[in-house]
């Protein structure tokens, strides 16, 4: 009986010692894990701090250049009494027709300070027919905005618009060749076009168009009211009248 108690006590002692060793091992492992987590956290904080500094620097360097988020590219005085909103696609034949018919009137009203035009460049033809011309032309137009020559390049693209099925604007060489006609030949512009600097913006403006409820291009709004493609045809004269009525 005593021998059995002694053996049981011995086993209990061994078990307790083993458990103590295991507990100690667990504590060491937990301590090491906490140490690693703290180190990683420190590295993450340092990286975030550096990233924030770099982000602030980039924001300072690029402030005022190019479109942000899904904001449109605007032409005309900010305090103009009327605002024309145009959703268009550089591959869209109907957009080309609209520009050919209305561009002189729109420019004259902008020059008079009566109208501000906001262009939303979308990619509906790429989405429907395939290709990349809508996207790349929109990126190139945003690059032209960086250089302060959006309107000239915009007009050159429409004057040289290929047939709808021809994805010619997918070629950076073609876009750069046309840009030369608008006086855009600098290294920064070239790198912006070939590098797709504003690809993210083009994607966002395309997504915003899909969410807007509008179904086709061009979609033209005057102070938020749709005025093009309705039962009552819009003409340059009627557009001018509508704008001048705003003040």
XYZ file of N, CA and C in Angstrom:
741
model
N 0.834 -1.193 0.000
C 0.000 0.000 0.000
C 0.870 1.246 0.000
N 1.858 1.270 0.887
C 2.787 2.395 0.951
C 3.539 2.529 -0.352
N 3.899 1.374 -0.910
C 4.648 1.392 -2.175
C 3.795 1.987 -3.276
N 2.490 1.636 -3.285
C 1.597 2.185 -4.309
C 1.456 3.691 -4.157
N 1.335 4.171 -2.901
C 1.229 5.615 -2.658
C 2.497 6.337 -3.082
N 3.628 5.680 -2.818
C 4.915 6.264 -3.171
C 5.044 6.385 -4.679
N 4.633 5.298 -5.355
C 4.696 5.317 -6.821
C 3.761 6.381 -7.391
N 2.559 6.484 -6.793
C 1.597 7.480 -7.269
C 2.138 8.881 -7.062
N 2.766 9.105 -5.898
C 3.345 10.419 -5.624
C 4.472 10.717 -6.587
N 5.288 9.649 -6.880
C 6.397 9.816 -7.817
C 5.872 10.188 -9.206
N 4.789 9.471 -9.633
C 4.193 9.758 -10.942
C 3.624 11.162 -10.974
N 2.973 11.541 -9.856
C 2.405 12.879 -9.784
C 3.497 13.931 -9.856
N 4.620 13.640 -9.183
C 5.741 14.560 -9.228
C 6.284 14.693 -10.618
N 6.422 13.508 -11.292
C 6.910 13.546 -12.672
C 5.946 14.318 -13.558
N 4.625 14.042 -13.395
C 3.633 14.733 -14.219
C 3.667 16.223 -13.984
N 3.790 16.598 -12.696
C 3.820 18.012 -12.355
C 5.054 18.679 -12.932
N 6.171 17.988 -12.863
C 7.406 18.540 -13.428
C 7.273 18.706 -14.937
N 6.687 17.695 -15.570
C 6.497 17.759 -17.028
C 5.577 18.909 -17.406
N 4.478 19.024 -16.625
C 3.547 20.108 -16.887
C 4.223 21.458 -16.691
N 5.083 21.531 -15.637
C 5.780 22.783 -15.397
C 6.689 23.132 -16.557
N 7.357 22.102 -17.107
C 8.231 22.326 -18.250
C 7.420 22.808 -19.464
N 6.258 22.140 -19.657
C 5.413 22.536 -20.785
C 4.886 23.955 -20.614
N 4.481 24.274 -19.357
C 3.986 25.623 -19.094
C 5.060 26.668 -19.366
N 6.272 26.344 -18.928
C 7.378 27.259 -19.133
C 7.664 27.438 -20.625
N 7.599 26.318 -21.370
C 7.827 26.374 -22.818
C 6.758 27.228 -23.502
N 5.497 27.044 -23.051
C 4.408 27.841 -23.624
C 4.612 29.330 -23.350
N 5.068 29.630 -22.106
C 5.295 31.036 -21.756
C 6.394 31.646 -22.620
N 7.473 30.863 -22.843
C 8.578 31.370 -23.674
C 8.106 31.617 -25.101
N 7.322 30.644 -25.624
C 6.822 30.788 -26.988
C 5.898 31.999 -27.120
N 5.034 32.160 -26.098
C 4.114 33.296 -26.122
C 4.870 34.610 -26.061
N 5.922 34.640 -25.214
C 6.732 35.845 -25.088
C 7.438 36.171 -26.397
N 8.006 35.120 -27.034
C 8.684 35.321 -28.307
C 7.705 35.822 -29.371
N 6.469 35.240 -29.371
C 5.456 35.645 -30.350
C 5.074 37.107 -30.155
N 4.904 37.498 -28.856
C 4.564 38.895 -28.590
C 5.686 39.816 -29.050
N 6.913 39.359 -28.849
C 8.054 40.159 -29.273
C 8.065 40.354 -30.784
N 7.785 39.228 -31.506
C 7.749 39.327 -32.968
C 6.623 40.241 -33.429
N 5.453 40.118 -32.759
C 4.315 40.962 -33.136
C 4.612 42.439 -32.904
N 5.283 42.724 -31.800
C 5.632 44.116 -31.518
C 6.602 44.661 -32.556
N 7.567 43.797 -32.959
C 8.517 44.231 -33.978
C 7.821 44.504 -35.299
N 6.926 43.585 -35.675
C 6.187 43.757 -36.924
C 5.340 45.011 -36.867
N 4.662 45.213 -35.729
C 3.830 46.399 -35.568
C 4.667 47.661 -35.701
N 5.867 47.623 -35.127
C 6.755 48.770 -35.223
C 7.152 49.056 -36.651
N 7.436 47.978 -37.395
C 7.810 48.138 -38.803
C 6.647 48.710 -39.591
N 5.417 48.178 -39.328
C 4.233 48.656 -40.045
C 4.008 50.131 -39.779
N 4.115 50.531 -38.500
C 3.933 51.936 -38.154
C 4.948 52.795 -38.873
N 6.209 52.311 -38.905
C 7.263 53.074 -39.573
C 6.971 53.206 -41.059
N 6.545 52.091 -41.679
C 6.242 52.119 -43.112
C 5.082 53.059 -43.394
N 4.028 52.994 -42.536
C 2.887 53.871 -42.727
C 3.280 55.333 -42.586
N 4.157 55.588 -41.633
C 4.609 56.962 -41.434
C 5.358 57.470 -42.650
N 6.259 56.605 -43.165
C 7.000 56.985 -44.367
C 6.054 57.155 -45.535
N 5.093 56.204 -45.660
C 4.120 56.261 -46.747
C 3.295 57.530 -46.689
N 2.903 57.906 -45.472
C 2.112 59.126 -45.324
C 2.909 60.333 -45.753
N 4.216 60.321 -45.400
C 5.072 61.426 -45.809
C 5.219 61.498 -47.306
N 5.434 60.333 -47.923
C 5.568 60.286 -49.374
C 4.268 60.703 -50.035
N 3.125 60.208 -49.483
C 1.825 60.571 -50.049
C 1.599 62.071 -49.995
N 1.966 62.673 -48.863
C 1.807 64.113 -48.742
C 2.673 64.849 -49.749
N 3.892 64.332 -49.955
C 4.809 64.953 -50.910
C 4.259 64.854 -52.316
N 3.760 63.652 -52.667
C 3.185 63.468 -53.998
C 1.997 64.383 -54.190
N 1.148 64.478 -53.142
C -0.023 65.338 -53.240
C 0.381 66.778 -53.489
N 1.474 67.215 -52.829
C 1.959 68.575 -53.021
C 2.481 68.769 -54.434
N 3.177 67.748 -54.949
C 3.788 67.866 -56.259
C 2.760 67.830 -57.381
N 1.651 67.074 -57.193
C 0.680 66.903 -58.270
C -0.569 67.753 -58.082
N -0.609 68.527 -57.003
C -1.784 69.338 -56.749
C -2.065 70.256 -57.930
N -3.326 70.231 -58.377
C -3.722 71.101 -59.468
C -3.452 70.529 -60.841
N -2.861 69.353 -60.932
C -2.573 68.750 -62.230
C -3.451 67.531 -62.450
N -4.136 67.543 -63.583
C -4.904 66.360 -63.954
C -6.185 66.216 -63.151
N -7.095 65.371 -63.622
C -8.354 65.147 -62.924
C -8.171 64.269 -61.699
N -9.024 64.440 -60.707
C -8.971 63.620 -59.494
C -10.259 62.838 -59.353
N -10.154 61.680 -58.722
C -11.311 60.812 -58.516
C -12.045 60.622 -59.844
N -13.374 60.825 -59.843
C -14.123 60.698 -61.096
C -14.607 62.072 -61.557
N -13.913 63.102 -61.131
C -14.322 64.457 -61.483
C -14.154 64.696 -62.981
N -15.057 65.494 -63.558
C -14.951 65.791 -64.990
C -13.834 66.779 -65.279
N -13.522 66.926 -66.552
C -12.582 67.948 -67.003
C -13.413 69.153 -67.433
N -13.138 70.287 -66.843
C -13.979 71.471 -67.061
C -13.302 72.500 -67.959
N -14.128 73.145 -68.777
C -13.680 74.220 -69.658
C -14.631 75.397 -69.462
N -14.079 76.584 -69.288
C -14.922 77.766 -69.084
C -14.807 78.297 -67.678
N -15.359 79.488 -67.462
C -15.266 80.141 -66.161
C -16.085 79.398 -65.110
N -15.490 79.296 -63.934
C -16.143 78.559 -62.856
C -17.454 79.207 -62.431
N -17.535 80.531 -62.535
C -18.744 81.226 -62.082
C -19.725 81.508 -63.224
N -19.589 80.801 -64.338
C -20.529 80.971 -65.449
C -21.942 80.639 -64.985
N -22.948 81.364 -65.456
C -24.322 81.143 -64.981
C -24.945 79.824 -65.428
N -24.373 79.177 -66.438
C -24.929 77.908 -66.919
C -23.828 76.850 -67.003
N -24.218 75.608 -66.724
C -23.250 74.504 -66.789
C -23.755 73.426 -67.744
N -22.917 73.091 -68.706
C -23.224 72.022 -69.642
C -22.428 70.786 -69.242
N -23.123 69.683 -69.051
C -22.471 68.427 -68.693
C -22.540 67.498 -69.904
N -21.375 67.018 -70.339
C -21.317 66.178 -71.527
C -20.643 64.852 -71.180
N -21.365 63.759 -71.369
C -20.790 62.417 -71.246
C -20.477 61.947 -72.665
N -19.220 61.708 -72.951
C -18.855 61.350 -74.314
C -17.729 60.322 -74.351
N -17.614 59.685 -75.522
C -16.631 58.629 -75.760
C -15.942 58.972 -77.080
N -14.629 59.027 -77.076
C -13.898 59.441 -78.281
C -14.081 58.487 -79.460
N -14.563 57.269 -79.205
C -14.835 56.327 -80.292
C -16.283 56.408 -80.782
N -17.106 57.199 -80.112
C -18.537 57.232 -80.383
C -18.852 58.158 -81.572
N -19.393 57.619 -82.679
C -19.717 58.446 -83.848
C -20.724 59.551 -83.528
N -21.732 59.249 -82.711
C -22.729 60.262 -82.360
C -22.094 61.405 -81.568
N -21.072 61.075 -80.774
C -20.352 62.119 -80.035
C -19.596 63.012 -81.013
N -19.010 62.387 -82.030
C -18.312 63.151 -83.050
C -19.252 64.097 -83.783
N -20.452 63.628 -84.075
C -21.454 64.457 -84.751
C -21.888 65.620 -83.863
N -22.069 65.324 -82.569
C -22.453 66.381 -81.635
C -21.369 67.460 -81.587
N -20.113 67.040 -81.474
C -19.016 68.004 -81.406
C -18.940 68.847 -82.681
N -19.099 68.205 -83.816
C -19.019 68.923 -85.093
C -20.115 69.980 -85.198
N -21.304 69.634 -84.732
C -22.438 70.542 -84.855
C -22.442 71.645 -83.798
N -22.077 71.301 -82.568
C -22.276 72.239 -81.460
C -21.001 72.900 -80.934
N -19.845 72.378 -81.270
C -18.603 72.906 -80.706
C -18.421 74.408 -80.908
N -18.653 74.963 -82.090
C -18.476 76.414 -82.253
C -19.363 77.228 -81.317
N -20.614 76.804 -81.149
C -21.547 77.519 -80.263
C -21.100 77.399 -78.810
N -20.711 76.198 -78.420
C -20.261 75.978 -77.034
C -19.039 76.831 -76.727
N -18.081 76.860 -77.637
C -16.854 77.637 -77.415
C -17.151 79.125 -77.325
N -18.050 79.605 -78.161
C -18.396 81.025 -78.137
C -19.036 81.399 -76.803
N -19.923 80.550 -76.310
C -20.584 80.812 -75.032
C -19.594 80.743 -73.868
N -18.643 79.801 -73.951
C -17.591 79.718 -72.921
C -16.750 80.989 -72.925
N -16.398 81.462 -74.118
C -15.565 82.661 -74.250
C -16.273 83.892 -73.691
N -17.581 83.923 -73.843
C -18.374 85.041 -73.319
C -18.579 84.959 -71.809
N -18.150 83.838 -71.209
C -18.337 83.664 -69.773
C -19.730 83.222 -69.396
N -20.508 82.805 -70.410
C -21.892 82.404 -70.169
C -22.040 80.919 -69.842
N -21.033 80.135 -70.184
C -21.167 78.682 -70.070
C -19.875 78.042 -69.575
N -20.042 77.050 -68.727
C -18.937 76.203 -68.276
C -19.301 74.772 -68.683
N -18.390 74.115 -69.374
C -18.658 72.761 -69.852
C -17.828 71.758 -69.074
N -18.481 70.709 -68.602
C -17.790 69.649 -67.871
C -17.875 68.358 -68.673
N -16.706 67.838 -69.032
C -16.626 66.634 -69.856
C -16.355 65.401 -69.000
N -17.241 64.426 -69.105
C -17.042 63.118 -68.489
C -16.643 62.155 -69.614
N -15.417 61.707 -69.601
C -14.910 60.852 -70.676
C -15.138 59.388 -70.301
N -15.972 58.705 -71.067
C -16.363 57.349 -70.724
C -15.926 56.360 -71.806
N -16.150 55.086 -71.542
C -15.596 54.028 -72.402
C -16.668 53.054 -72.876
N -17.812 53.573 -73.247
C -18.947 52.730 -73.597
C -18.686 51.889 -74.852
N -17.923 52.417 -75.807
C -17.645 51.661 -77.028
C -16.688 50.504 -76.736
N -15.673 50.756 -75.942
C -14.788 49.654 -75.510
C -15.607 48.565 -74.835
N -16.515 48.981 -73.965
C -17.306 48.022 -73.199
C -18.222 47.204 -74.105
N -18.747 47.832 -75.137
C -19.723 47.152 -75.995
C -19.081 46.398 -77.162
N -18.026 46.958 -77.734
C -17.426 46.358 -78.926
C -16.074 45.703 -78.654
N -15.508 45.962 -77.478
C -14.164 45.481 -77.199
C -13.140 46.496 -77.667
N -11.893 46.265 -77.307
C -10.836 47.207 -77.665
C -10.463 48.104 -76.502
N -9.517 49.015 -76.759
C -9.008 49.889 -75.702
C -8.936 51.349 -76.124
N -9.432 51.658 -77.317
C -9.305 53.013 -77.837
C -10.002 54.071 -77.014
N -11.200 53.785 -76.527
C -11.925 54.757 -75.696
C -11.121 55.079 -74.444
N -10.620 54.023 -73.818
C -9.872 54.175 -72.562
C -8.576 54.950 -72.791
N -7.829 54.555 -73.793
C -6.523 55.185 -74.002
C -6.639 56.617 -74.511
N -7.666 56.879 -75.309
C -7.881 58.250 -75.752
C -8.274 59.137 -74.576
N -9.108 58.606 -73.663
C -9.501 59.376 -72.476
C -8.298 59.648 -71.584
N -7.438 58.650 -71.426
C -6.221 58.860 -70.639
C -5.360 59.939 -71.282
N -5.201 59.875 -72.601
C -4.382 60.864 -73.301
C -4.980 62.265 -73.163
N -6.317 62.364 -73.200
C -6.971 63.657 -73.034
C -6.727 64.214 -71.630
N -6.721 63.325 -70.643
C -6.408 63.758 -69.276
C -4.948 64.206 -69.180
N -4.072 63.548 -69.917
C -2.664 63.976 -69.975
C -2.566 65.372 -70.597
N -3.384 65.622 -71.613
C -3.413 66.946 -72.240
C -3.915 67.994 -71.246
N -4.866 67.607 -70.400
C -5.346 68.508 -69.350
C -4.205 68.878 -68.406
N -3.331 67.915 -68.125
C -2.153 68.213 -67.300
C -1.328 69.343 -67.905
N -1.285 69.370 -69.230
C -0.461 70.349 -69.939
C -1.239 71.635 -70.261
N -2.512 71.688 -69.869
C -3.322 72.867 -70.135
C -3.801 72.973 -71.569
N -3.835 71.839 -72.290
C -4.246 71.872 -73.698
C -5.340 70.838 -73.982
N -6.182 70.601 -73.007
C -7.238 69.606 -73.190
C -8.126 69.923 -74.384
N -8.603 71.172 -74.475
C -9.570 71.509 -75.513
C -9.001 71.293 -76.911
N -7.756 71.697 -77.126
C -7.145 71.524 -78.454
C -7.016 70.054 -78.813
N -6.552 69.259 -77.865
C -6.369 67.834 -78.137
C -7.716 67.142 -78.304
N -8.677 67.519 -77.482
C -10.040 67.011 -77.577
C -10.589 67.211 -78.990
N -10.394 68.426 -79.526
C -10.910 68.750 -80.849
C -10.170 67.977 -81.945
N -8.857 67.813 -81.771
C -8.065 67.066 -82.750
C -8.523 65.613 -82.811
N -8.791 65.023 -81.654
C -9.257 63.629 -81.622
C -10.557 63.473 -82.400
N -11.488 64.392 -82.203
C -12.759 64.268 -82.905
C -12.627 64.560 -84.404
N -11.744 65.461 -84.763
C -11.546 65.723 -86.191
C -10.907 64.526 -86.898
N -10.234 63.691 -86.135
C -9.551 62.523 -86.703
C -10.131 61.220 -86.158
N -11.396 61.253 -85.793
C -12.051 60.082 -85.217
C -12.143 58.942 -86.245
N -11.695 57.744 -85.886
C -11.800 56.604 -86.799
C -13.216 56.043 -86.807
N -13.544 55.179 -87.756
C -14.847 54.497 -87.725
C -15.011 53.741 -86.409
N -16.248 53.593 -86.000
C -16.549 53.002 -84.692
C -15.889 51.641 -84.491
N -15.853 50.819 -85.535
C -15.294 49.473 -85.425
C -13.759 49.468 -85.456
N -13.169 50.591 -85.805
C -11.712 50.702 -85.918
C -11.138 51.205 -84.591
N -10.366 50.368 -83.938
C -9.835 50.715 -82.604
C -8.496 51.444 -82.710
N -8.406 52.405 -83.625
C -7.136 53.089 -83.888
C -6.597 53.835 -82.670
N -7.500 54.358 -81.828
C -7.046 55.122 -80.664
C -6.411 54.234 -79.585
N -6.432 52.928 -79.791
C -5.739 52.042 -78.845
C -4.229 52.149 -79.010
N -3.781 52.723 -80.109
C -2.351 52.852 -80.396
C -1.786 54.133 -79.793
N -0.810 53.984 -78.920
C -0.158 55.163 -78.331
C 0.519 55.989 -79.408
N 1.089 55.325 -80.406
C 1.751 56.054 -81.491
C 0.757 56.947 -82.232
N -0.441 56.424 -82.474
C -1.466 57.219 -83.156
C -1.883 58.404 -82.297
N -2.075 58.190 -81.026
C -2.456 59.279 -80.127
C -1.366 60.345 -80.042
N -0.127 59.912 -79.987
C 0.987 60.865 -79.913
C 1.133 61.639 -81.213
N 0.882 60.968 -82.324
C 0.921 61.643 -83.609
C -0.141 62.743 -83.677
N -1.341 62.432 -83.225
C -2.414 63.428 -83.209
C -2.125 64.530 -82.195
N -1.507 64.163 -81.087
C -1.167 65.154 -80.067
C -0.213 66.206 -80.630
N 0.653 65.778 -81.523
C 1.570 66.720 -82.152
C 0.828 67.822 -82.892
N -0.339 67.490 -83.448
C -1.150 68.486 -84.147
C -1.724 69.516 -83.180
N -1.779 69.147 -81.896
C -2.279 70.059 -80.860
C -1.124 70.723 -80.115
N 0.091 70.514 -80.612
C 1.262 71.126 -79.989
C 1.796 70.387 -78.789
N 1.375 69.145 -78.607
C 1.811 68.347 -77.452
C 2.936 67.408 -77.883
N 4.163 67.747 -77.487
C 5.302 66.946 -77.915
C 6.302 66.689 -76.783
N 5.994 67.149 -75.587
C 6.934 67.040 -74.477
C 7.086 65.625 -73.938
N 8.180 65.412 -73.233
C 8.495 64.108 -72.645
C 7.460 63.710 -71.601
N 7.065 64.655 -70.754
C 6.099 64.342 -69.693
C 4.777 63.864 -70.283
N 4.331 64.543 -71.333
C 3.078 64.135 -71.967
C 3.215 62.743 -72.579
N 4.316 62.521 -73.273
C 4.539 61.217 -73.908
C 4.514 60.099 -72.866
N 5.207 60.307 -71.761
C 5.253 59.280 -70.720
C 3.887 59.095 -70.067
N 3.126 60.171 -69.961
C 1.781 60.090 -69.394
C 0.880 59.228 -70.282
N 1.012 59.393 -71.589
C 0.197 58.625 -72.537
C 0.622 57.163 -72.565
N 1.905 56.921 -72.750
C 2.384 55.543 -72.888
C 2.317 54.782 -71.576
N 2.428 55.499 -70.455
C 2.408 54.843 -69.147
C 1.016 54.713 -68.541
N 0.009 55.280 -69.194
C -1.357 55.190 -68.652
C -1.506 55.873 -67.304
N -0.935 57.060 -67.173
C -0.929 57.756 -65.887
C -2.325 57.926 -65.290
N -3.310 58.177 -66.136
C -4.665 58.452 -65.639
C -5.621 57.278 -65.861
N -5.074 56.078 -65.991
C -5.920 54.893 -66.196
C -6.940 54.712 -65.076
N -6.510 54.938 -63.848
C -7.413 54.761 -62.700
C -8.567 55.757 -62.773
N -8.260 56.986 -63.163
C -9.309 57.999 -63.301
C -10.295 57.613 -64.399
N -9.783 57.129 -65.526
C -10.662 56.709 -66.627
C -11.600 55.601 -66.155
N -11.058 54.662 -65.405
C -11.886 53.568 -64.893
C -12.975 54.099 -63.964
N -12.621 55.043 -63.093
C -13.596 55.596 -62.151
C -14.684 56.388 -62.856
N -14.306 57.167 -63.856
C -15.316 57.960 -64.554
C -16.248 57.058 -65.360
N -15.708 55.935 -65.870
C -16.549 54.952 -66.560
C -17.537 54.297 -65.612
N -17.058 53.949 -64.419
C -17.932 53.326 -63.422
C -19.009 54.302 -62.955
N -18.633 55.572 -62.813
C -19.599 56.590 -62.396
C -20.695 56.754 -63.446
N -20.324 56.656 -64.727
C -21.314 56.759 -65.801
C -22.318 55.611 -65.715
N -21.818 54.410 -65.470
C -22.707 53.244 -65.376
C -23.698 53.386 -64.228
N -23.267 54.038 -63.156
C -24.132 54.217 -61.991
C -25.064 55.412 -62.135
N -24.816 56.253 -63.132
C -25.573 57.499 -63.271
C -26.990 57.284 -63.787
N -27.229 56.131 -64.421
C -28.543 55.877 -64.997
C -28.636 56.275 -66.457
N -27.627 56.975 -66.966
C -27.603 57.337 -68.386
C -27.226 56.109 -69.206
N -27.800 56.010 -70.397
C -27.664 54.785 -71.175
C -26.799 54.922 -72.426
N -26.549 56.134 -72.882
C -25.849 56.279 -74.162
C -24.992 57.536 -74.186
N -24.173 57.622 -75.210
C -23.364 58.819 -75.435
C -23.672 59.346 -76.830
N -23.681 60.680 -77.008
C -23.466 61.638 -75.924
C -24.716 61.829 -75.068
N -24.509 62.010 -73.794
C -25.567 62.475 -72.909
C -25.218 63.909 -72.567
N -26.158 64.815 -72.803
C -25.882 66.248 -72.636
C -26.928 66.844 -71.700
N -26.444 67.466 -70.631
C -27.325 68.071 -69.634
C -27.008 69.558 -69.505
N -28.043 70.359 -69.394
C -27.859 71.784 -69.105
C -28.399 72.035 -67.706
N -27.493 72.365 -66.798
C -27.850 72.528 -65.380
C -28.648 71.330 -64.877
N -28.216 70.133 -65.279
C -28.808 68.897 -64.792
C -29.977 68.381 -65.597
N -30.469 69.158 -66.561
C -31.622 68.738 -67.368
C -31.145 68.200 -68.718
N -31.605 67.014 -69.075
C -31.237 66.418 -70.358
C -31.824 67.253 -71.499
N -30.987 67.624 -72.470
C -31.458 68.503 -73.546
C -31.153 67.958 -74.938
N -30.502 66.810 -75.017
C -30.100 66.293 -76.328
C -30.709 64.917 -76.558
N -31.195 64.681 -77.802
C -31.772 63.395 -78.123
C -33.204 63.250 -77.661
N -33.857 64.355 -77.406
C -35.258 64.330 -76.977
C -36.164 64.511 -78.191
N -37.466 64.476 -77.957
C -38.423 64.619 -79.052
C -38.281 65.973 -79.740
N -37.943 67.007 -78.948
C -37.695 68.331 -79.525
C -36.204 68.446 -79.853
N -35.843 68.451 -81.140
C -34.417 68.453 -81.513
C -33.687 69.684 -80.979
N -32.458 69.466 -80.520
C -31.615 70.567 -80.073
C -30.804 71.072 -81.260
N -30.729 72.369 -81.402
C -29.925 72.986 -82.453
C -28.942 73.955 -81.787
N -27.896 74.367 -82.493
C -26.995 75.361 -81.913
C -27.741 76.628 -81.479
N -28.730 77.038 -82.272
C -29.489 78.246 -81.930
C -30.312 78.050 -80.659
N -30.951 76.880 -80.532
C -31.773 76.643 -79.334
C -30.891 76.445 -78.100
N -29.705 75.860 -78.284
C -28.770 75.730 -77.159
C -28.340 77.106 -76.682
N -27.996 77.975 -77.612
C -27.584 79.335 -77.249
C -28.699 80.057 -76.501
N -29.917 79.908 -76.978
C -31.060 80.552 -76.332
C -31.253 80.047 -74.908
N -31.136 78.732 -74.736
C -31.294 78.145 -73.406
C -30.221 78.647 -72.437
N -28.991 78.744 -72.943
C -27.882 79.174 -72.090
C -28.029 80.645 -71.722
N -28.331 81.480 -72.698
C -28.443 82.920 -72.425
C -29.603 83.235 -71.493
N -30.601 82.356 -71.469
C -31.740 82.554 -70.564
C -31.346 82.346 -69.115
N -30.194 81.705 -68.911
C -29.709 81.451 -67.538
C -29.086 82.699 -66.915
N -28.776 83.680 -67.734
C -28.183 84.895 -67.187
C -26.969 85.380 -67.944
